[in-house]
mmCIF file of C-alpha atoms and ligand atoms in Angstrom:
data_model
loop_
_atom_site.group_PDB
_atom_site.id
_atom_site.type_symbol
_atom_site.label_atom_id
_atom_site.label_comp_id
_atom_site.label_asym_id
_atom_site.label_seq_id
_atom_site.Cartn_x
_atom_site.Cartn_y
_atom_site.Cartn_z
ATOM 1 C CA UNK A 1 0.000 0.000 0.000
ATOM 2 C CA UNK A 2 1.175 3.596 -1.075
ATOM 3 C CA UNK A 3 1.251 5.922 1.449
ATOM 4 C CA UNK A 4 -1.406 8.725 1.415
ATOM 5 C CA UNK A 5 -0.380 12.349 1.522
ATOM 6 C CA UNK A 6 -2.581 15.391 2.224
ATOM 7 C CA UNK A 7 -0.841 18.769 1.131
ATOM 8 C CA UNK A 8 -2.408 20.906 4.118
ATOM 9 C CA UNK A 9 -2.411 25.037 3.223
ATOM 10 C CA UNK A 10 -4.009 28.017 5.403
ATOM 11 C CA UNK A 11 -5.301 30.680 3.682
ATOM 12 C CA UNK A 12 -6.451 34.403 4.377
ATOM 13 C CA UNK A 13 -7.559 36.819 1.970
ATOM 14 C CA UNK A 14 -6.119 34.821 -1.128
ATOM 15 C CA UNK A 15 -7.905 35.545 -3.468
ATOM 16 C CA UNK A 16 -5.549 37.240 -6.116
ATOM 17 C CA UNK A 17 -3.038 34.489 -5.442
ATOM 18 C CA UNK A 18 -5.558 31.101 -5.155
ATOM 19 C CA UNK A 19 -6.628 31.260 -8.834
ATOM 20 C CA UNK A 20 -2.680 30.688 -9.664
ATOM 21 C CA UNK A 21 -1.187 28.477 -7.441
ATOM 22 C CA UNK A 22 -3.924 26.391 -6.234
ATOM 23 C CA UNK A 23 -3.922 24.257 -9.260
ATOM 24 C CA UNK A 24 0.171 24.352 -8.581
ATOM 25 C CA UNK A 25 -0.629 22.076 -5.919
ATOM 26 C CA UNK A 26 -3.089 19.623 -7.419
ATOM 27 C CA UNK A 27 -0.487 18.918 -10.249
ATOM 28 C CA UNK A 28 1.918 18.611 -7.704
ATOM 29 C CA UNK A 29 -0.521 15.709 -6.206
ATOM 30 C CA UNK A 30 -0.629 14.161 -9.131
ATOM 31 C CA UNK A 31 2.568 13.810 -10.213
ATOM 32 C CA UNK A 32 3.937 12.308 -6.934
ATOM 33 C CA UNK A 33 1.267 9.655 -7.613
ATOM 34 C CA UNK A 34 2.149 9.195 -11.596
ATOM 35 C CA UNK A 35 5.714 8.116 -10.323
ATOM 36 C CA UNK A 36 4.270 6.073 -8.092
ATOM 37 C CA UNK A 37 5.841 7.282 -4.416
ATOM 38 C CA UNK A 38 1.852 8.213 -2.909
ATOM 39 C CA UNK A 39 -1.431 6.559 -2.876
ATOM 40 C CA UNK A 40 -4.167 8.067 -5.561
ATOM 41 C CA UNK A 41 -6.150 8.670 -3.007
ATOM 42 C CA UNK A 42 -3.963 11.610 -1.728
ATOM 43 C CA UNK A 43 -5.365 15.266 -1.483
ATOM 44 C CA UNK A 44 -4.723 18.893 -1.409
ATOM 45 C CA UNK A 45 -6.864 20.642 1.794
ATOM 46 C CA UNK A 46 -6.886 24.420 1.560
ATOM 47 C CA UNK A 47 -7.977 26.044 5.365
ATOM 48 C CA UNK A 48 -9.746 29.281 5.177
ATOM 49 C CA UNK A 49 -9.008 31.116 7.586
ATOM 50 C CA UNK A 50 -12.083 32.908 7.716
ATOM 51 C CA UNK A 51 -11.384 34.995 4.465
ATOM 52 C CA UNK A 52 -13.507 38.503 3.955
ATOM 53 C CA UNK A 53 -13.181 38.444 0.377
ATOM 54 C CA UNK A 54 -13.697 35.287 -2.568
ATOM 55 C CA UNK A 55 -11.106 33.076 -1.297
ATOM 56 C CA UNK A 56 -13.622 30.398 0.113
ATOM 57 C CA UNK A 57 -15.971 30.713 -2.861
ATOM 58 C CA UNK A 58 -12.615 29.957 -4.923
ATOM 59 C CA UNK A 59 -11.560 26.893 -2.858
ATOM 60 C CA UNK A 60 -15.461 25.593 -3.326
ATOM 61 C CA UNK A 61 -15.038 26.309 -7.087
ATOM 62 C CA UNK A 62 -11.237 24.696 -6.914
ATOM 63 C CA UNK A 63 -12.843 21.435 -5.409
ATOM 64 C CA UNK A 64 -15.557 21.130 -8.108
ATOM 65 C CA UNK A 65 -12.948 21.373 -10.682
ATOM 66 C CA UNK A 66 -10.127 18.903 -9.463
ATOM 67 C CA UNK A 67 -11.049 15.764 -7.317
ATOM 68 C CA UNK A 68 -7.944 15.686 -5.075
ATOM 69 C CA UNK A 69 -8.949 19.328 -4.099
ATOM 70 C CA UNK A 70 -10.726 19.797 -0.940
ATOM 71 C CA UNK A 71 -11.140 22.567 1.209
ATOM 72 C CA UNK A 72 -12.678 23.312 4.914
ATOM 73 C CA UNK A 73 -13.214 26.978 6.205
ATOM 74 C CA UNK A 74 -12.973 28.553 9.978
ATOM 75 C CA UNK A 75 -15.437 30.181 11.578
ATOM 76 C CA UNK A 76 -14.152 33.463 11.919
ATOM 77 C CA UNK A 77 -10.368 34.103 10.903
ATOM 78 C CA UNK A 78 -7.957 32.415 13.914
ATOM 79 C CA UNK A 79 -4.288 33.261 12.609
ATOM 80 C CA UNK A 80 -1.713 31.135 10.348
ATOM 81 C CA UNK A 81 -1.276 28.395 13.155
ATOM 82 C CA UNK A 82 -4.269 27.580 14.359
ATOM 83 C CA UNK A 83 -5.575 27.582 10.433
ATOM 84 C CA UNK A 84 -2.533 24.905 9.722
ATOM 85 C CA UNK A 85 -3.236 23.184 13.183
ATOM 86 C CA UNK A 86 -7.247 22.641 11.658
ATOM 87 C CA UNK A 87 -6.014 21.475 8.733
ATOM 88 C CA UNK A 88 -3.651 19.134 10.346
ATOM 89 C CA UNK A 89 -6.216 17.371 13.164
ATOM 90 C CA UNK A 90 -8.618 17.619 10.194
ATOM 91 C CA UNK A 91 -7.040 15.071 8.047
ATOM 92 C CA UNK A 92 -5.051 13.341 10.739
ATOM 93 C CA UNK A 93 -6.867 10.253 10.831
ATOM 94 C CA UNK A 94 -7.289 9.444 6.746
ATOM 95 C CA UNK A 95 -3.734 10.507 6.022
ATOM 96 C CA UNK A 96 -0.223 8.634 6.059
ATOM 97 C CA UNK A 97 1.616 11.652 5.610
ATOM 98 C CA UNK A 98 1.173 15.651 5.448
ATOM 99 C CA UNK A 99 2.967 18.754 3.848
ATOM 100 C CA UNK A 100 2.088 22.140 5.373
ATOM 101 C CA UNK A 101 2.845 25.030 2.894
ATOM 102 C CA UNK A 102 1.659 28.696 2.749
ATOM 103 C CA UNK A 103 -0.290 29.361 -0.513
ATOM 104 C CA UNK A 104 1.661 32.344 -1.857
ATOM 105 C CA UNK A 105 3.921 30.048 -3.566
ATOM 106 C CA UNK A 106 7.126 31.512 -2.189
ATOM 107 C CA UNK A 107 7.779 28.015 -0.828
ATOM 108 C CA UNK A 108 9.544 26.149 -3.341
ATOM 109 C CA UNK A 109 6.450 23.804 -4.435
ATOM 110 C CA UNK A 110 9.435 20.974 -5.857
ATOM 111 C CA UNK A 111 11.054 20.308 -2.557
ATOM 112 C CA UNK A 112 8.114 18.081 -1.753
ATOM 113 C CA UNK A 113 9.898 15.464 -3.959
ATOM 114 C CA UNK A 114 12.691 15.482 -1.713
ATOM 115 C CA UNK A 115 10.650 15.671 1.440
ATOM 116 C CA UNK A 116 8.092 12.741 0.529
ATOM 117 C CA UNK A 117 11.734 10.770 -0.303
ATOM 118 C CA UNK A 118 12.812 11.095 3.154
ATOM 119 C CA UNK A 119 9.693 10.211 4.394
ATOM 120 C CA UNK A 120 9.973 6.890 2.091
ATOM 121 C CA UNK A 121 13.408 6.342 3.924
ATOM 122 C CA UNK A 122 11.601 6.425 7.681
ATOM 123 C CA UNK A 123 11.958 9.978 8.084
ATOM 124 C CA UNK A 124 8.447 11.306 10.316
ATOM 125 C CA UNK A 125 9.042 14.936 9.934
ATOM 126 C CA UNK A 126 10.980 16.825 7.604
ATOM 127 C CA UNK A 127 11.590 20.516 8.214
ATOM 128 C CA UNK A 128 11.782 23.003 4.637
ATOM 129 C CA UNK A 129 14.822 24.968 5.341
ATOM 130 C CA UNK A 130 15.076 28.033 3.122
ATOM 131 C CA UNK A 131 19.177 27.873 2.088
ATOM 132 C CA UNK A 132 18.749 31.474 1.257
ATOM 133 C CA UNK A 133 16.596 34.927 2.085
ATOM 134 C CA UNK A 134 17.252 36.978 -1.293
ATOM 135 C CA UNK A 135 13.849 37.732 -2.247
ATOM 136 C CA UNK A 136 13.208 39.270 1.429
ATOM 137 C CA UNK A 137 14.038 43.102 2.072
ATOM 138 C CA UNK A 138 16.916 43.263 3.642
ATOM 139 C CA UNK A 139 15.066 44.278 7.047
ATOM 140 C CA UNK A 140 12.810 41.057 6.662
ATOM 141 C CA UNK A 141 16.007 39.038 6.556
ATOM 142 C CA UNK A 142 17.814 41.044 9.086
ATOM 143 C CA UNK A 143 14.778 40.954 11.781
ATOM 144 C CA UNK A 144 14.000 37.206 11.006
ATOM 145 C CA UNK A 145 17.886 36.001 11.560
ATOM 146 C CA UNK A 146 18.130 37.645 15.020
ATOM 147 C CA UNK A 147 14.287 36.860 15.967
ATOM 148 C CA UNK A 148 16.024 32.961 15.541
ATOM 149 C CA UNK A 149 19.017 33.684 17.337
ATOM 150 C CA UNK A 150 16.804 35.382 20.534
ATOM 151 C CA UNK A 151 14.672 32.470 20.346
ATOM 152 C CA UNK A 152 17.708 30.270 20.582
ATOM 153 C CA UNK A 153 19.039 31.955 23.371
ATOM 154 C CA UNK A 154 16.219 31.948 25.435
ATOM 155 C CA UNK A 155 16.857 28.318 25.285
ATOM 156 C CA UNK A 156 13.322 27.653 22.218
ATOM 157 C CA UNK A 157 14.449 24.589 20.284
ATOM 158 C CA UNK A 158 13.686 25.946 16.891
ATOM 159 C CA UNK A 159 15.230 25.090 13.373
ATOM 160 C CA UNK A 160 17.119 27.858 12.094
ATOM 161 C CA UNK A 161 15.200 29.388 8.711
ATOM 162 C CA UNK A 162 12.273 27.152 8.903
ATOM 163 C CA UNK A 163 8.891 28.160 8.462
ATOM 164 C CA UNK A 164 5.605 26.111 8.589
ATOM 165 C CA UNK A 165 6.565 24.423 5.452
ATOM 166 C CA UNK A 166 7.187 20.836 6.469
ATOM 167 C CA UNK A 167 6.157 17.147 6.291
ATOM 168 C CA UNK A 168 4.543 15.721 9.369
ATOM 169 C CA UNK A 169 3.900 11.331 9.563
ATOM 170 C CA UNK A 170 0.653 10.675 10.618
ATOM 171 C CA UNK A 171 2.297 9.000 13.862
ATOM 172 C CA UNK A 172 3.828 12.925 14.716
ATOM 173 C CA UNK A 173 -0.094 14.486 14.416
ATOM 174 C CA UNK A 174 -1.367 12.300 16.711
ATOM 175 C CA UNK A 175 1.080 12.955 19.265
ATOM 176 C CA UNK A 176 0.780 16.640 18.113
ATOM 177 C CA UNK A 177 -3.186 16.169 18.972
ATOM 178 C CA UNK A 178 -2.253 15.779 22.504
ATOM 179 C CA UNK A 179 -0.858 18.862 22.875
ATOM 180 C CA UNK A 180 -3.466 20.641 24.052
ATOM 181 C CA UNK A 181 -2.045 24.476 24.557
ATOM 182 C CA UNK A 182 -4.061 27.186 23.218
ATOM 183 C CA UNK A 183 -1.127 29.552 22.452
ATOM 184 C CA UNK A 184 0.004 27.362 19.625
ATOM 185 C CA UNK A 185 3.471 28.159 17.971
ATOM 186 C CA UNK A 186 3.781 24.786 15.384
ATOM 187 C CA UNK A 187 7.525 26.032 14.840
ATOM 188 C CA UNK A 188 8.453 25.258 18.599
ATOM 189 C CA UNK A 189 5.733 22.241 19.131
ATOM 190 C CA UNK A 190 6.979 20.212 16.425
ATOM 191 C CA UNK A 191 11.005 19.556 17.738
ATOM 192 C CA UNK A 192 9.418 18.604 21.141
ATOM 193 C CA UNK A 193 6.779 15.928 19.674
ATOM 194 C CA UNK A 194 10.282 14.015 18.275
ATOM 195 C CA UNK A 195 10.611 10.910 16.159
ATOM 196 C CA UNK A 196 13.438 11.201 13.681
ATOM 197 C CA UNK A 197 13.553 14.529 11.401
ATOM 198 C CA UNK A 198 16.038 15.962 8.736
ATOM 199 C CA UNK A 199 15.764 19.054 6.673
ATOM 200 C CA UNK A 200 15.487 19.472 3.132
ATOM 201 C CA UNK A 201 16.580 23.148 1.511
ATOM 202 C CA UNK A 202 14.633 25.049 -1.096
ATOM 203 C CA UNK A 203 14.995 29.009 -2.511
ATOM 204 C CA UNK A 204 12.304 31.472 -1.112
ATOM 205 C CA UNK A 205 10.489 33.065 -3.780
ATOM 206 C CA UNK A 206 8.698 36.253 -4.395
ATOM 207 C CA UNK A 207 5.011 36.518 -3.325
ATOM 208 C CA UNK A 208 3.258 34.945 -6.842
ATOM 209 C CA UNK A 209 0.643 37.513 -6.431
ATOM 210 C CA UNK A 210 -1.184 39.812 -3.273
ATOM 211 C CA UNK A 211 0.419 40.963 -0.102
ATOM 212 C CA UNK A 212 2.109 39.450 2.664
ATOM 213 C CA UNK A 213 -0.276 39.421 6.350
ATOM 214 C CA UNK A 214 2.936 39.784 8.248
ATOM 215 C CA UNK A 215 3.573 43.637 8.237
ATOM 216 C CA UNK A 216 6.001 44.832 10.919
ATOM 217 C CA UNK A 217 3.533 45.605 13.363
ATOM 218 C CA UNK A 218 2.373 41.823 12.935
ATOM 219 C CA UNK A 219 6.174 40.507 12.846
ATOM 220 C CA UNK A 220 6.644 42.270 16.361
ATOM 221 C CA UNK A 221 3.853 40.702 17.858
ATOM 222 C CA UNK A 222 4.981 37.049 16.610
ATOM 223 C CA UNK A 223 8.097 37.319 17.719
ATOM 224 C CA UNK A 224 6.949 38.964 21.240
ATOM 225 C CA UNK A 225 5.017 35.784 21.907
ATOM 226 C CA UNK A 226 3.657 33.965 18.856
ATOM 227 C CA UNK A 227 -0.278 35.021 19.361
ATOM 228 C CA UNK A 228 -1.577 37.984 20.790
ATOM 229 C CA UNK A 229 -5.014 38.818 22.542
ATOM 230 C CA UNK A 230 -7.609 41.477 23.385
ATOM 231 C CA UNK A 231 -7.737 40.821 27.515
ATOM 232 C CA UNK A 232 -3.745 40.713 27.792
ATOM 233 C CA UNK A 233 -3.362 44.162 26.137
ATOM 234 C CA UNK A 234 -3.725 45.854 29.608
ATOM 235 C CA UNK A 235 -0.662 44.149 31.007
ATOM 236 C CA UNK A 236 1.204 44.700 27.195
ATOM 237 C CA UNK A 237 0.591 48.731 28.777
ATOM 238 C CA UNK A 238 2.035 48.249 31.693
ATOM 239 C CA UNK A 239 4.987 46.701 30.321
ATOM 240 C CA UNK A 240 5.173 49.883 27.877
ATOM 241 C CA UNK A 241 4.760 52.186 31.018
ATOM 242 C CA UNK A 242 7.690 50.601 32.562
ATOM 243 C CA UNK A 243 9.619 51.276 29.395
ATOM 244 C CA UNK A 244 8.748 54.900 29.443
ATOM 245 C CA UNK A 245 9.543 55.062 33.368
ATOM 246 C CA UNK A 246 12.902 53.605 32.836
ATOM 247 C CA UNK A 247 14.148 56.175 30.245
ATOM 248 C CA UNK A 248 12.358 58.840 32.314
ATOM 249 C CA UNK A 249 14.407 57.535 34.598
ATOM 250 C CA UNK A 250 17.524 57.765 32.766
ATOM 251 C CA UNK A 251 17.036 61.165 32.629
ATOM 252 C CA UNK A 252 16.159 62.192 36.013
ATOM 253 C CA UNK A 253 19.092 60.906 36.960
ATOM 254 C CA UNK A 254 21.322 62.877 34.587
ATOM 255 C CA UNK A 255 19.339 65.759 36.036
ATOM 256 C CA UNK A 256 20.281 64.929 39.570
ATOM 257 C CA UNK A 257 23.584 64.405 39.290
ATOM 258 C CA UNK A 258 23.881 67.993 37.454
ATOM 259 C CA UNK A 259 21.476 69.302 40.491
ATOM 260 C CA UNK A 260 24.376 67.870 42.395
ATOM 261 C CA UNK A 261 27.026 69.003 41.156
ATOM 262 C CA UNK A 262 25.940 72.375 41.258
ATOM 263 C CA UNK A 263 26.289 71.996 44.263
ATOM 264 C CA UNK A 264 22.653 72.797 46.202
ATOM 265 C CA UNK A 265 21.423 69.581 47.289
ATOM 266 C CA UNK A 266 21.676 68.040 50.484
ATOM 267 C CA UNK A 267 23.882 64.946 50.659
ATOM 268 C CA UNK A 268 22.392 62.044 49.750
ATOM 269 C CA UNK A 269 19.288 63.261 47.665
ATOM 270 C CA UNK A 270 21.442 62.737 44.961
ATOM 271 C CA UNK A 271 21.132 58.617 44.979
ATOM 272 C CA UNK A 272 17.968 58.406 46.479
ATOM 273 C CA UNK A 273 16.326 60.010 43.853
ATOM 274 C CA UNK A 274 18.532 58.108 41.021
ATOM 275 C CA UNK A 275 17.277 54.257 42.642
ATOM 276 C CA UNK A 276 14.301 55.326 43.105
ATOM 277 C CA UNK A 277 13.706 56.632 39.514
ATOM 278 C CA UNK A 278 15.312 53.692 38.232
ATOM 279 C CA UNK A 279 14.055 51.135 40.224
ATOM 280 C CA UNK A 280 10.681 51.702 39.749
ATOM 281 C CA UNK A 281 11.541 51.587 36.568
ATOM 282 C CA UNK A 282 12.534 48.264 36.341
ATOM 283 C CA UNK A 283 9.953 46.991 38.069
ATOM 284 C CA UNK A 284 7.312 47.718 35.864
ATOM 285 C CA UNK A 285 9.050 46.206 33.460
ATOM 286 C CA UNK A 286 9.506 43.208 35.482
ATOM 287 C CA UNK A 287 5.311 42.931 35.965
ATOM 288 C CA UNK A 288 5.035 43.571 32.227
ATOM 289 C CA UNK A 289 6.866 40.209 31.608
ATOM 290 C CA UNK A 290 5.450 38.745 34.983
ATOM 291 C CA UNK A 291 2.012 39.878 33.646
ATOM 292 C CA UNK A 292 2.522 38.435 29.987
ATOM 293 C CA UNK A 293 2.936 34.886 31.672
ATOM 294 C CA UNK A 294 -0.576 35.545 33.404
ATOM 295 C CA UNK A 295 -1.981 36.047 30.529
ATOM 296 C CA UNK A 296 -1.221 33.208 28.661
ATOM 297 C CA UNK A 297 -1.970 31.150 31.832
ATOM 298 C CA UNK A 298 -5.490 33.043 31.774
ATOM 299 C CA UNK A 299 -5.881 31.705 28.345
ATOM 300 C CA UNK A 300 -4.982 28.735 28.769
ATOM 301 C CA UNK A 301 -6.919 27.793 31.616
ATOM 302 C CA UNK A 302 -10.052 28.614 29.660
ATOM 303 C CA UNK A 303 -9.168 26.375 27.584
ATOM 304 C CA UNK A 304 -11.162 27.516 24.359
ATOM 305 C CA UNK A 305 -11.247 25.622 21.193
ATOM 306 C CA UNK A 306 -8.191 26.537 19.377
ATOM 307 C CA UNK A 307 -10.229 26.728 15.673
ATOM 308 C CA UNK A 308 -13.982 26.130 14.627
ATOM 309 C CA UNK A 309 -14.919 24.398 11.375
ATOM 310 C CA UNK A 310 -18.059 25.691 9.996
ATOM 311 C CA UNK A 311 -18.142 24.318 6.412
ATOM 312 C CA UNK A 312 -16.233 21.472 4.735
ATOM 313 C CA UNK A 313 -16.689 20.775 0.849
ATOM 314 C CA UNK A 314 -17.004 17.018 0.885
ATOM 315 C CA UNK A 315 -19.355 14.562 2.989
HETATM 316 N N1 LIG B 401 -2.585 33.169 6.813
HETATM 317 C C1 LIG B 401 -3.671 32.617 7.521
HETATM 318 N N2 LIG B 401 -4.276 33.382 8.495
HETATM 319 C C2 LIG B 401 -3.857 34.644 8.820
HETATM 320 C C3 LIG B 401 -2.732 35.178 8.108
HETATM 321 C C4 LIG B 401 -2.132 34.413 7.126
HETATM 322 O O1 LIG B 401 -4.073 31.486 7.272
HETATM 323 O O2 LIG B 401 -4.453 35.268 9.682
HETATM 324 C C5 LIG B 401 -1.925 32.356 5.759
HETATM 325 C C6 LIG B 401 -1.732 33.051 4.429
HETATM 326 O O3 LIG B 401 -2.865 32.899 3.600
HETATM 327 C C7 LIG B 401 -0.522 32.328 3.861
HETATM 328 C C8 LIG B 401 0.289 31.992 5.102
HETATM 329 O O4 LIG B 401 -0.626 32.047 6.201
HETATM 330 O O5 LIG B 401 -0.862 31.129 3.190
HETATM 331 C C9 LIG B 401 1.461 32.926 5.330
HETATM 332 O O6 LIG B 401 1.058 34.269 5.262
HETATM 333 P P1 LIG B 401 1.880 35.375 4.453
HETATM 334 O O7 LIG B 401 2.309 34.835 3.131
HETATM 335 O O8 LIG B 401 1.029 36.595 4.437
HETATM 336 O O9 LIG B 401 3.142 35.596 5.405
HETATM 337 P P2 LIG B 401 4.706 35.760 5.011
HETATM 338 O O10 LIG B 401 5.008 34.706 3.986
HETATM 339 O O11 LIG B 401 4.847 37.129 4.467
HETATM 340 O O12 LIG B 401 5.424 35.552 6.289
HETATM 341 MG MG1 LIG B 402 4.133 34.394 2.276
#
């Protein structure tokens, strides 16, 4: 028996891009089965991430059109990784293998060969390494090179360049199933599920067509703590407060030490007012950070569903 792959893909507001590189993907499908490494019964699933323009009514269309295209759609748009987390618990039970990949097609569509090869050779997840950033700005590159390296250092077992494009064995999403977190980040889940990985490297394209959802503002927040949320904002102030305290700070104490060198101050006033400036300070910042860790408790202890299916195009 062949084994059967599902190519999974979130997508938000696609619909200038869909129209070209969906079908990308259902060639793709069938070529890996015309050389004979995947069952026929393999599939594309596009994940709408709760789209406000055609993209869904373009999936439906895609699935009438091909029959290895399917596509489900959120209730209400949930961000990149919870869409690619649906897609994944979605198909995790009728699939031997998956391949997540963003629809834009600046993932290199033909390192799936390679991937689904390693697979072959008893590999359960392979990561898609980009082996260069070229077609990013130079900011892009620069910001997402030392957002890996500060991840790294605060000790976040991540693969250096990897996205969400990678291959996943239907024995990894299972295990992936039980982890039950509501502040999903896939990138840092996947290396602590296990099993036996390798990376396969591919060039980064251009954007085929429409914009990317990651402007700065977005970037910051992603690398701040991968998801962000209405009823932690408050504490996000804070934090910011602290910030502005501390360089307030900085420059009361440049003002007292001037005060004292002038020379009318009584002794002492001098350092008192410098720790206390600074201090308090600091310790603002300090339940900023304590107060983002609250947060994400708060979340989690709610324990919402992480993504809502309303509509499916098959059964
Ligand atoms: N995406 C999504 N939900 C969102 C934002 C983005 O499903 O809220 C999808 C998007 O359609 C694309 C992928 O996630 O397939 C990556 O987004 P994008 O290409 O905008 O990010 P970039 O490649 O610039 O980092
Ligand atoms: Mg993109």
């Amino acid at each position: 028996m062949k084994p059967v792959l599902y190519i999974v893909i979130p997508c938000y507001n696609e619909e200038e891009v869909l129209p070209i590189t969906g079908k990308l993907f259902a060639d793709k499908v069938k070529y890996l089965v015309s050389v004979g490494k995947i069952s026929e019964g393999s599939k594309v699933l596009f994940v709408n991430d709760g789209s406000k323009d055609r993209t869904w009514q373009i999936i439906c269309d895609l699935a009438g059109q091909e029959e290895c295209i399917e596509g489900v759609t959120l209730s209400r748009n949930r961000g990149h990784q919870n869409a690619v987390l649906a897609g994944l618990m979605e198909v995790k039970d009728k699939c031997d293998l998956t391949i997540t990949i963003d629809c834009d097609g600046q993932d290199d569509i033909n390192a799936m060969d390679a991937m689904v090869d390693e697979y072959l050779q008893g590999c359960d997840v392979v990561y898609g390494v980009r082996s260069k950033r070229d077609t990013d700005t130079f900011f892009k590159r620069a910001t997402a090179e030392g957002y890996y390296k500060v991840l790294k250092w605060f000790g976040a077992d991540v693969v250096f360049n990897h996205a969400d494009y990678r291959l996943l064995s239907s024995r990894v999403l299972k295990e992936l199933a039980e982890f039950k977190e509501v502040n999903i980040y896939l990138r840092g889940m996947v290396p602590l599920v296990g099993f036996k990985s390798t990376s396969v490297y591919y060039e980064r394209h251009e954007r085929q067509a429409g914009e990317s959802h990651y402007p700065l503002r977005k970037m910051f927040a992603l690398a701040f703590d991968g998801i962000t949320s209405l009823s932690i904002k408050p504490i996000r102030m804070i934090m910011g407060l602290g910030f502005m305290i501390a360089l307030l700070s900085f420059v009361g104490v440049i003002w007292s030490v001037v005060v004292h060198l002038q020379g009318n101050t009584v002794s002492g006033w001098t350092s008192m007012t410098s720790i206390i400036c600074f201090l308090s300070g600091i310790q603002l910042i300090c339940f900023g950070v304590l107060g983002e860790y609250i947060g994400k408790i708060y979340l989690e202890t709610k324990a919402r569903p992480r993504f809502i299916i309303s509509e499916r195009t098959y059964e």
